[in-house]
């Protein structure tokens, strides 16, 4: 308790602790849950080049404008004007309707309706591609439906001819395809782990920097295990409070999908925080330098956003990267979340990932003797 009280005194004296453990995590939580608050990007600007100017083409444009993710903001006289508007970021895509499109459709001459979209941003490009492709298919289907109706076909026959296979789509556990529900539960814990890594290495390194390491070890009677436990207990409690507060907010206020046990979620939170603190301690033990250990921790935390597999599946990455991804605590946290919390499968299905987090927790035991020696013998070199 003496060491824990000493650590709390550092929190009050050094604003870095307050910012890294409370203010920055709160900012991250508010930012990510707000920026994706709508779940999906809506009313993204789209342009139209309508050289046909018929009732058919105007109907297609109205349908495009009625889509949730698209909003027609400009009509252009040609492709060059629309392309320049896209380059100025005024629109993300545009639909090109050629001259005499409706006449060619009626004459069964297969006019070419083109659409151009920017794939600079993955999400907007994918969603607009879907809308524009749907509109292009609706144009031919509408004319085909009118011709078949005139020939005396029934609605059921027309539907069977135009769409012989009907897709019955059921996105499991996220039927709204809510990006906030899918990405925030990875980005926010990932940022939390970044702060835990850095503060863990920083709090040990500053003992050397400010020449208080011998005082710290004396307070623990030379026992490095007591010294580390006392130092990191207050940090653990603060990060645990922040993580549990985040989970209460997203699951009980924003109503994110939670098909698993509340106790399992709490256990996952506890073991992930301990694993992250242990990783920061381990890195400092390998590199007992404030600057080097914090650099490695920040690099590891940033790389974990790539290897977690949320934006790009890990199975599609190269084999060496798949192996390297197992060295990141965030990867195992996210896999347990997907298996047990999002999908509601039993914890035994994720036992390998729980085991990996336990391995992270025991890693500092291999370097504590180095940390003890550094605290008692090393001299800080800026």
CSV table of C-alpha atoms in Angstrom, one decimal, residues 128-332:
chain,number,residue,atom,x,y,z
A,128,UNK,CA,-21.3,3.9,-53.8
A,129,UNK,CA,-20.3,1.0,-56.1
A,130,UNK,CA,-23.2,-1.0,-54.7
A,131,UNK,CA,-25.7,1.8,-55.3
A,132,UNK,CA,-24.5,2.6,-58.8
A,133,UNK,CA,-24.4,-1.0,-59.8
A,134,UNK,CA,-28.0,-1.5,-58.5
A,135,UNK,CA,-29.2,1.5,-60.4
A,136,UNK,CA,-27.6,0.3,-63.6
A,137,UNK,CA,-29.4,-3.1,-63.2
A,138,UNK,CA,-32.7,-1.4,-62.4
A,139,UNK,CA,-32.6,0.5,-65.7
A,140,UNK,CA,-32.6,-2.6,-67.8
A,141,UNK,CA,-34.9,-4.5,-65.5
A,142,UNK,CA,-37.5,-1.6,-65.6
A,143,UNK,CA,-37.6,-1.6,-69.4
A,144,UNK,CA,-37.6,-5.4,-69.6
A,145,UNK,CA,-40.5,-5.5,-67.1
A,146,UNK,CA,-42.5,-3.0,-69.2
A,147,UNK,CA,-42.0,-5.0,-72.4
A,148,UNK,CA,-43.0,-8.3,-70.8
A,149,UNK,CA,-46.0,-6.7,-69.2
A,150,UNK,CA,-47.1,-5.5,-72.7
A,151,UNK,CA,-46.7,-9.0,-74.0
A,152,UNK,CA,-49.1,-10.3,-71.4
A,153,UNK,CA,-46.7,-11.9,-68.9
A,154,UNK,CA,-47.9,-12.1,-65.3
A,155,UNK,CA,-46.0,-10.3,-62.5
A,156,UNK,CA,-44.8,-13.7,-61.1
A,157,UNK,CA,-43.4,-14.7,-64.6
A,158,UNK,CA,-41.7,-11.3,-65.0
A,159,UNK,CA,-40.1,-11.5,-61.5
A,160,UNK,CA,-38.9,-15.1,-62.2
A,161,UNK,CA,-37.4,-14.1,-65.5
A,162,UNK,CA,-35.7,-10.9,-64.3
A,163,UNK,CA,-34.5,-12.3,-61.0
A,164,UNK,CA,-34.4,-16.1,-61.2
A,165,UNK,CA,-32.6,-16.4,-57.8
A,166,UNK,CA,-33.7,-14.3,-54.9
A,167,UNK,CA,-31.1,-13.5,-52.2
A,168,UNK,CA,-32.3,-13.8,-48.6
A,169,UNK,CA,-29.6,-11.9,-46.7
A,170,UNK,CA,-29.1,-12.2,-42.9
A,171,UNK,CA,-26.1,-10.4,-41.4
A,172,UNK,CA,-25.6,-12.3,-38.2
A,173,UNK,CA,-25.4,-10.2,-34.9
A,174,UNK,CA,-25.1,-7.0,-36.8
A,175,UNK,CA,-28.1,-6.9,-39.1
A,176,UNK,CA,-27.8,-3.1,-39.5
A,177,UNK,CA,-24.3,-3.5,-40.9
A,178,UNK,CA,-23.3,-0.8,-38.3
A,179,UNK,CA,-19.7,0.2,-38.7
A,180,UNK,CA,-19.7,1.8,-35.3
A,181,UNK,CA,-20.7,-1.6,-33.7
A,182,UNK,CA,-18.0,-3.4,-35.7
A,183,UNK,CA,-15.0,-1.0,-35.6
A,184,UNK,CA,-15.3,0.9,-32.3
A,185,UNK,CA,-15.0,-2.3,-30.2
A,186,UNK,CA,-11.5,-2.7,-31.9
A,187,UNK,CA,-10.3,0.9,-32.3
A,188,UNK,CA,-11.1,2.1,-28.8
A,189,UNK,CA,-9.6,-0.9,-26.9
A,190,UNK,CA,-6.7,-0.7,-29.3
A,191,UNK,CA,-6.1,2.9,-28.2
A,192,UNK,CA,-6.5,1.9,-24.6
A,193,UNK,CA,-3.8,-0.7,-25.0
A,194,UNK,CA,-1.6,1.9,-26.6
A,195,UNK,CA,-1.9,4.1,-23.5
A,196,UNK,CA,-1.3,1.1,-21.2
A,197,UNK,CA,1.8,0.1,-23.1
A,198,UNK,CA,3.3,3.6,-22.9
A,199,UNK,CA,2.4,4.4,-19.3
A,200,UNK,CA,3.7,1.0,-18.2
A,201,UNK,CA,7.1,1.7,-19.7
A,202,UNK,CA,7.0,5.4,-18.8
A,203,UNK,CA,6.3,4.8,-15.1
A,204,UNK,CA,9.3,2.5,-14.7
A,205,UNK,CA,11.6,4.6,-16.9
A,206,UNK,CA,10.9,7.8,-15.0
A,207,UNK,CA,12.2,6.1,-11.8
A,208,UNK,CA,15.6,6.1,-13.5
A,209,UNK,CA,15.2,9.5,-15.1
A,210,UNK,CA,14.3,11.3,-11.9
A,211,UNK,CA,16.7,9.2,-9.8
A,212,UNK,CA,14.0,7.8,-7.6
A,213,UNK,CA,14.6,4.1,-8.4
A,214,UNK,CA,16.5,3.3,-5.2
A,215,UNK,CA,13.8,5.0,-3.1
A,216,UNK,CA,11.2,2.8,-4.9
A,217,UNK,CA,13.1,-0.4,-4.3
A,218,UNK,CA,13.8,0.6,-0.7
A,219,UNK,CA,10.0,1.1,-0.1
A,220,UNK,CA,9.6,-2.5,-1.3
A,221,UNK,CA,12.4,-3.8,0.8
A,222,UNK,CA,14.3,-4.7,-2.3
A,223,UNK,CA,11.6,-7.1,-3.6
A,224,UNK,CA,11.0,-6.3,-7.2
A,225,UNK,CA,7.7,-8.2,-7.3
A,226,UNK,CA,6.3,-6.1,-4.5
A,227,UNK,CA,7.6,-2.9,-6.2
A,228,UNK,CA,6.0,-3.7,-9.5
A,229,UNK,CA,2.7,-4.8,-7.9
A,230,UNK,CA,2.4,-1.7,-5.9
A,231,UNK,CA,3.3,0.6,-8.8
A,232,UNK,CA,0.9,-1.0,-11.3
A,233,UNK,CA,-2.1,-1.6,-9.0
A,234,UNK,CA,-3.4,2.0,-9.1
A,235,UNK,CA,-2.9,2.1,-12.9
A,236,UNK,CA,-4.7,-1.2,-13.3
A,237,UNK,CA,-7.7,0.1,-11.3
A,238,UNK,CA,-7.9,3.3,-13.3
A,239,UNK,CA,-7.7,1.5,-16.7
A,240,UNK,CA,-10.2,-1.1,-15.5
A,241,UNK,CA,-12.6,1.7,-14.6
A,242,UNK,CA,-12.2,3.3,-18.0
A,243,UNK,CA,-12.6,0.1,-19.9
A,244,UNK,CA,-15.7,-1.0,-17.9
A,245,UNK,CA,-17.1,2.5,-18.4
A,246,UNK,CA,-16.6,2.2,-22.1
A,247,UNK,CA,-18.3,-1.2,-22.2
A,248,UNK,CA,-21.2,0.0,-20.2
A,249,UNK,CA,-21.6,2.9,-22.6
A,250,UNK,CA,-21.5,0.9,-25.8
A,251,UNK,CA,-23.5,-2.1,-24.6
A,252,UNK,CA,-26.1,-0.4,-22.4
A,253,UNK,CA,-26.4,3.1,-23.9
A,254,UNK,CA,-25.6,2.6,-27.6
A,255,UNK,CA,-27.0,-1.0,-27.4
A,256,UNK,CA,-24.2,-2.8,-29.3
A,257,UNK,CA,-24.7,-6.5,-29.7
A,258,UNK,CA,-23.7,-8.5,-26.7
A,259,UNK,CA,-24.5,-12.2,-27.1
A,260,UNK,CA,-22.1,-13.4,-24.4
A,261,UNK,CA,-21.9,-13.4,-20.6
A,262,UNK,CA,-21.4,-10.1,-18.7
A,263,UNK,CA,-18.9,-11.9,-16.4
A,264,UNK,CA,-17.0,-13.2,-19.4
A,265,UNK,CA,-16.7,-9.7,-20.7
A,266,UNK,CA,-15.4,-8.4,-17.4
A,267,UNK,CA,-12.9,-11.3,-17.2
A,268,UNK,CA,-11.8,-10.5,-20.8
A,269,UNK,CA,-11.3,-6.9,-19.8
A,270,UNK,CA,-9.3,-7.8,-16.7
A,271,UNK,CA,-7.0,-10.3,-18.4
A,272,UNK,CA,-6.4,-7.9,-21.4
A,273,UNK,CA,-5.4,-5.0,-19.1
A,274,UNK,CA,-3.0,-7.3,-17.1
A,275,UNK,CA,-1.5,-8.6,-20.4
A,276,UNK,CA,-1.0,-5.1,-21.7
A,277,UNK,CA,0.7,-3.9,-18.5
A,278,UNK,CA,2.8,-7.1,-18.5
A,279,UNK,CA,3.9,-6.4,-22.1
A,280,UNK,CA,5.0,-2.9,-21.2
A,281,UNK,CA,7.0,-4.2,-18.3
A,282,UNK,CA,8.5,-6.9,-20.4
A,283,UNK,CA,9.6,-4.4,-23.1
A,284,UNK,CA,11.3,-2.3,-20.4
A,285,UNK,CA,13.0,-5.3,-19.1
A,286,UNK,CA,14.4,-6.1,-22.5
A,287,UNK,CA,15.4,-2.5,-23.1
A,288,UNK,CA,15.9,-0.8,-19.8
A,289,UNK,CA,15.7,2.7,-21.3
A,290,UNK,CA,12.9,5.1,-21.1
A,291,UNK,CA,13.2,6.3,-24.7
A,292,UNK,CA,13.8,2.9,-26.3
A,293,UNK,CA,11.1,1.0,-24.4
A,294,UNK,CA,8.4,3.6,-25.1
A,295,UNK,CA,9.4,3.7,-28.8
A,296,UNK,CA,9.0,-0.1,-29.0
A,297,UNK,CA,5.7,0.0,-27.2
A,298,UNK,CA,4.3,2.7,-29.4
A,299,UNK,CA,5.4,0.8,-32.5
A,300,UNK,CA,3.9,-2.5,-31.3
A,301,UNK,CA,0.6,-0.8,-30.5
A,302,UNK,CA,0.3,0.9,-33.9
A,303,UNK,CA,1.2,-2.3,-35.7
A,304,UNK,CA,-1.5,-4.2,-33.8
A,305,UNK,CA,-4.2,-2.2,-35.5
A,306,UNK,CA,-3.1,-3.7,-38.8
A,307,UNK,CA,-2.6,-7.3,-37.6
A,308,UNK,CA,-5.9,-7.4,-35.6
A,309,UNK,CA,-7.7,-8.5,-38.8
A,310,UNK,CA,-10.7,-6.2,-38.5
A,311,UNK,CA,-10.2,-4.2,-41.7
A,312,UNK,CA,-8.4,-6.9,-43.7
A,313,UNK,CA,-8.7,-10.6,-42.8
A,314,UNK,CA,-5.5,-12.0,-41.3
A,315,UNK,CA,-6.0,-15.2,-43.3
A,316,UNK,CA,-5.5,-13.3,-46.5
A,317,UNK,CA,-2.1,-11.9,-45.3
A,318,UNK,CA,1.2,-13.5,-45.9
A,319,UNK,CA,2.1,-16.4,-43.7
A,320,UNK,CA,4.9,-14.6,-41.8
A,321,UNK,CA,2.5,-11.8,-40.9
A,322,UNK,CA,-0.1,-14.3,-39.7
A,323,UNK,CA,2.5,-15.7,-37.3
A,324,UNK,CA,3.7,-12.3,-36.2
A,325,UNK,CA,0.1,-11.3,-35.4
A,326,UNK,CA,0.0,-13.7,-32.6
A,327,UNK,CA,2.5,-11.5,-30.7
A,328,UNK,CA,0.0,-8.7,-30.3
A,329,UNK,CA,-2.4,-8.7,-27.3
A,330,UNK,CA,-5.0,-6.7,-29.3
A,331,UNK,CA,-5.3,-9.6,-31.8
A,332,UNK,CA,-6.3,-12.1,-29.1
